[in-house]
PDB file of C-alpha atoms in Angstrom:
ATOM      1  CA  UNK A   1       0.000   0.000   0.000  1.00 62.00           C
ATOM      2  CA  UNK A   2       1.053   3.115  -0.740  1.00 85.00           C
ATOM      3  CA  UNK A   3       1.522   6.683   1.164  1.00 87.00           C
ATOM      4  CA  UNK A   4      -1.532   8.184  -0.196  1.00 88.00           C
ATOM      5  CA  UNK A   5      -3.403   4.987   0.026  1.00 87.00           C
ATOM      6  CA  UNK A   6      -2.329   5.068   4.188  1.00 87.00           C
ATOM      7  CA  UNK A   7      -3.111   8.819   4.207  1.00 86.00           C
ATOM      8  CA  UNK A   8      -7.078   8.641   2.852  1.00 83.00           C
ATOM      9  CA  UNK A   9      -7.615   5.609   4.816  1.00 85.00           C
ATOM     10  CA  UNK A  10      -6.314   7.537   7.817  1.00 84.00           C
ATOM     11  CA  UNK A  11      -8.288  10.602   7.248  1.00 85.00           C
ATOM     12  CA  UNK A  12     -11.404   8.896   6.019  1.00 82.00           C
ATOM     13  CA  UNK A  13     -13.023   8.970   9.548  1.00 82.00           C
ATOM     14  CA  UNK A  14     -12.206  12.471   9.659  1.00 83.00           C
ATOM     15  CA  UNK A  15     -13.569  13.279   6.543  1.00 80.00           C
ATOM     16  CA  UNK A  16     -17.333  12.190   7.643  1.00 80.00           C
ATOM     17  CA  UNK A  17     -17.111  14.200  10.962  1.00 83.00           C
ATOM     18  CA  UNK A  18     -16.305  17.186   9.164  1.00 83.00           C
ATOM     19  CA  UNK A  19     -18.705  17.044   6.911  1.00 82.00           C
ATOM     20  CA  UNK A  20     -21.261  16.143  10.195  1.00 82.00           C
ATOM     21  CA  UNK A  21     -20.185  19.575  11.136  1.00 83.00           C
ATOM     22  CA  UNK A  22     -20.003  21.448   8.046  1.00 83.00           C
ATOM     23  CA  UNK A  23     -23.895  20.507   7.613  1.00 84.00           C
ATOM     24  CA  UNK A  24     -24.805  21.481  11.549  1.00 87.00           C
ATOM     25  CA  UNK A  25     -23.135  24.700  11.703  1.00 86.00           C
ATOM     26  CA  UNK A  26     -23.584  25.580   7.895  1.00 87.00           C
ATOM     27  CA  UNK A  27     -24.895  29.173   8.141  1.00 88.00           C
ATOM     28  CA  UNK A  28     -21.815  30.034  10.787  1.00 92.00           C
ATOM     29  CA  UNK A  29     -19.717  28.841   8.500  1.00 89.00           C
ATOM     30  CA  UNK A  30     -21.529  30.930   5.303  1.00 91.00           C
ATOM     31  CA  UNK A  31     -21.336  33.950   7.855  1.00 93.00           C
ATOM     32  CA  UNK A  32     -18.183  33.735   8.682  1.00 94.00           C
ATOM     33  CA  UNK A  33     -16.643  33.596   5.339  1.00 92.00           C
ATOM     34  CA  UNK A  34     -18.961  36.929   4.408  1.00 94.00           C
ATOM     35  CA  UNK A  35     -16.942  38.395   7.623  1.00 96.00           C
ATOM     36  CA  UNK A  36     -13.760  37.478   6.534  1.00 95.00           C
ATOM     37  CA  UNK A  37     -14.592  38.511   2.448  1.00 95.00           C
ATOM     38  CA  UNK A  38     -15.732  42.039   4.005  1.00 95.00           C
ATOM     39  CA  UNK A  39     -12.712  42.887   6.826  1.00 95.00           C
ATOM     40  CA  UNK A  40     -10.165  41.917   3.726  1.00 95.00           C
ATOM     41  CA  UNK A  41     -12.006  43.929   1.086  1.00 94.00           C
ATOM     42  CA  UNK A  42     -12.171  46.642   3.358  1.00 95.00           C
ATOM     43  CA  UNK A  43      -8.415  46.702   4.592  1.00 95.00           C
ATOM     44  CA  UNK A  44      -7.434  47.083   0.527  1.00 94.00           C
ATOM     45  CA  UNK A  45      -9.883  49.372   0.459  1.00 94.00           C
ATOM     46  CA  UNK A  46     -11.626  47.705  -2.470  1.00 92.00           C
ATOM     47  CA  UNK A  47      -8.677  47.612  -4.593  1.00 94.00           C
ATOM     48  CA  UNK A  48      -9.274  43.552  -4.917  1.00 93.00           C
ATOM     49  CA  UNK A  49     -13.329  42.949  -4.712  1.00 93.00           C
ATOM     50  CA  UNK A  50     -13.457  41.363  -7.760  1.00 94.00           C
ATOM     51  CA  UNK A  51     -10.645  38.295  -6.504  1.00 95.00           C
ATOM     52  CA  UNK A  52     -12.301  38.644  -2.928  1.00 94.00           C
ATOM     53  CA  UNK A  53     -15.775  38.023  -4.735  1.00 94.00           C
ATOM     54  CA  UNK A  54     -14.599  35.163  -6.558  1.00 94.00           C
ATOM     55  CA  UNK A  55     -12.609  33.665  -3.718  1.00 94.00           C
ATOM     56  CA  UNK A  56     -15.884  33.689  -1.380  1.00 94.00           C
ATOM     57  CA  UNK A  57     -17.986  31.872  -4.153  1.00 93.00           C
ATOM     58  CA  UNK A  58     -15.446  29.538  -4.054  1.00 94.00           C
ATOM     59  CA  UNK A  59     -15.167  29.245  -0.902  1.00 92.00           C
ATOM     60  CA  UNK A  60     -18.646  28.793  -0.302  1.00 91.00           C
ATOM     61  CA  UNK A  61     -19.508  26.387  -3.238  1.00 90.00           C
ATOM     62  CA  UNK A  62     -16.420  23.852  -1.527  1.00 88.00           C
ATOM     63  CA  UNK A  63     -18.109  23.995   1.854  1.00 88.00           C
ATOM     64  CA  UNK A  64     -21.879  23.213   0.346  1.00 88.00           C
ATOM     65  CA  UNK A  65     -20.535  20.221  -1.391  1.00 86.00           C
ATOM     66  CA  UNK A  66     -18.033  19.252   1.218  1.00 82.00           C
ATOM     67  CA  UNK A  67     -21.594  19.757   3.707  1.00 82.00           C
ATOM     68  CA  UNK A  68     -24.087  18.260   1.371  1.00 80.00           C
ATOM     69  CA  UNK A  69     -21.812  15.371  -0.296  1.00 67.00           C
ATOM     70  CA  UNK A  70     -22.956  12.079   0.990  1.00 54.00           C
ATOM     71  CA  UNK A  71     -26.575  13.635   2.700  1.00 52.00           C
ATOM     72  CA  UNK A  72     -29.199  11.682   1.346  1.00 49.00           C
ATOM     73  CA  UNK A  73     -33.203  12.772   2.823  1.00 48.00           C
ATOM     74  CA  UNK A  74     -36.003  10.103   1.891  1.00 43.00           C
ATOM     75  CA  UNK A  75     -37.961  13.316   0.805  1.00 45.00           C
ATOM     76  CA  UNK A  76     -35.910  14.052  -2.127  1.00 46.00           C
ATOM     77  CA  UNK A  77     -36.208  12.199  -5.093  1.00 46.00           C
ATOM     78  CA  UNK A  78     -33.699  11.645  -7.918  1.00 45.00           C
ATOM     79  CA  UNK A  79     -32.316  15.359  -9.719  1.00 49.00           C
ATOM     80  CA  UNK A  80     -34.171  14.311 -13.593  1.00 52.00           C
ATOM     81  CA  UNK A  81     -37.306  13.289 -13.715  1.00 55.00           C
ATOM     82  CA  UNK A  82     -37.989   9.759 -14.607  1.00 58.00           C
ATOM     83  CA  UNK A  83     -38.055   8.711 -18.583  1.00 60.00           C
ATOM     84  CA  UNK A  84     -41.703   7.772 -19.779  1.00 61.00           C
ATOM     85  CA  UNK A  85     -42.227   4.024 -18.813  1.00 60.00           C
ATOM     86  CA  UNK A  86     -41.024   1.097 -21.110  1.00 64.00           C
ATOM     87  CA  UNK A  87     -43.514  -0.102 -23.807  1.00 65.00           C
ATOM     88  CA  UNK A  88     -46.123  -2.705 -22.814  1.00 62.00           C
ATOM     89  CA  UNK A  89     -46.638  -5.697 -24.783  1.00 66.00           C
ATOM     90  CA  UNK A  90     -47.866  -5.592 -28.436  1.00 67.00           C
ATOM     91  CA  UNK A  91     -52.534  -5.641 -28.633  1.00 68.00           C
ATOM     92  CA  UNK A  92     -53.208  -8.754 -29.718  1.00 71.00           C
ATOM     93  CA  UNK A  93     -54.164  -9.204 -33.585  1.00 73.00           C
ATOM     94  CA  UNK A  94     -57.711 -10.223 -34.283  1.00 65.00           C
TER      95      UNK A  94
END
């Protein structure tokens, strides 16, 4: 086995808690990264809103996915609708 292979199967355990936590204290961590996106844009005084912008989409997007990854509710049905059903047999010929 390799190092990498030792490394995820280390941090595999740690990987589910996190994302436990990520989905419990999602809106902290949303707020939080607003905070940080406003105290930096305002220290350079705008000069970089555009990279601060992007950076807090980013940001953002990673933690929704890394939150919402493996949740599955039995409300929520598959993303596409289902395909019209398979064709039934042939009507008989008379």
């Amino acid at each position: 086995m390799g190092l990498l292979d030792n490394l995820k199967a280390k941090l595999a355990p740690a990987k589910g808690k996190v994302s436990d936590l990520a989905q419990k204290h999602e809106d902290k961590i949303q707020h939080g990264i607003d905070k940080a996106a406003k105290v930096v844009d305002e220290r350079t005084k705008g000069k970089y809103s555009d990279r601060i912008h992007t950076g807090t989409d980013k940001a953002k997007g990673a933690m929704d996915r890394l939150a919402h990854k493996d949740r599955t509710d039995p409300g929520e049905g598959p993303a596409t609708p289902p395909g019209p059903p398979p064709p039934g047999p042939p009507p008989p010929v008379s």
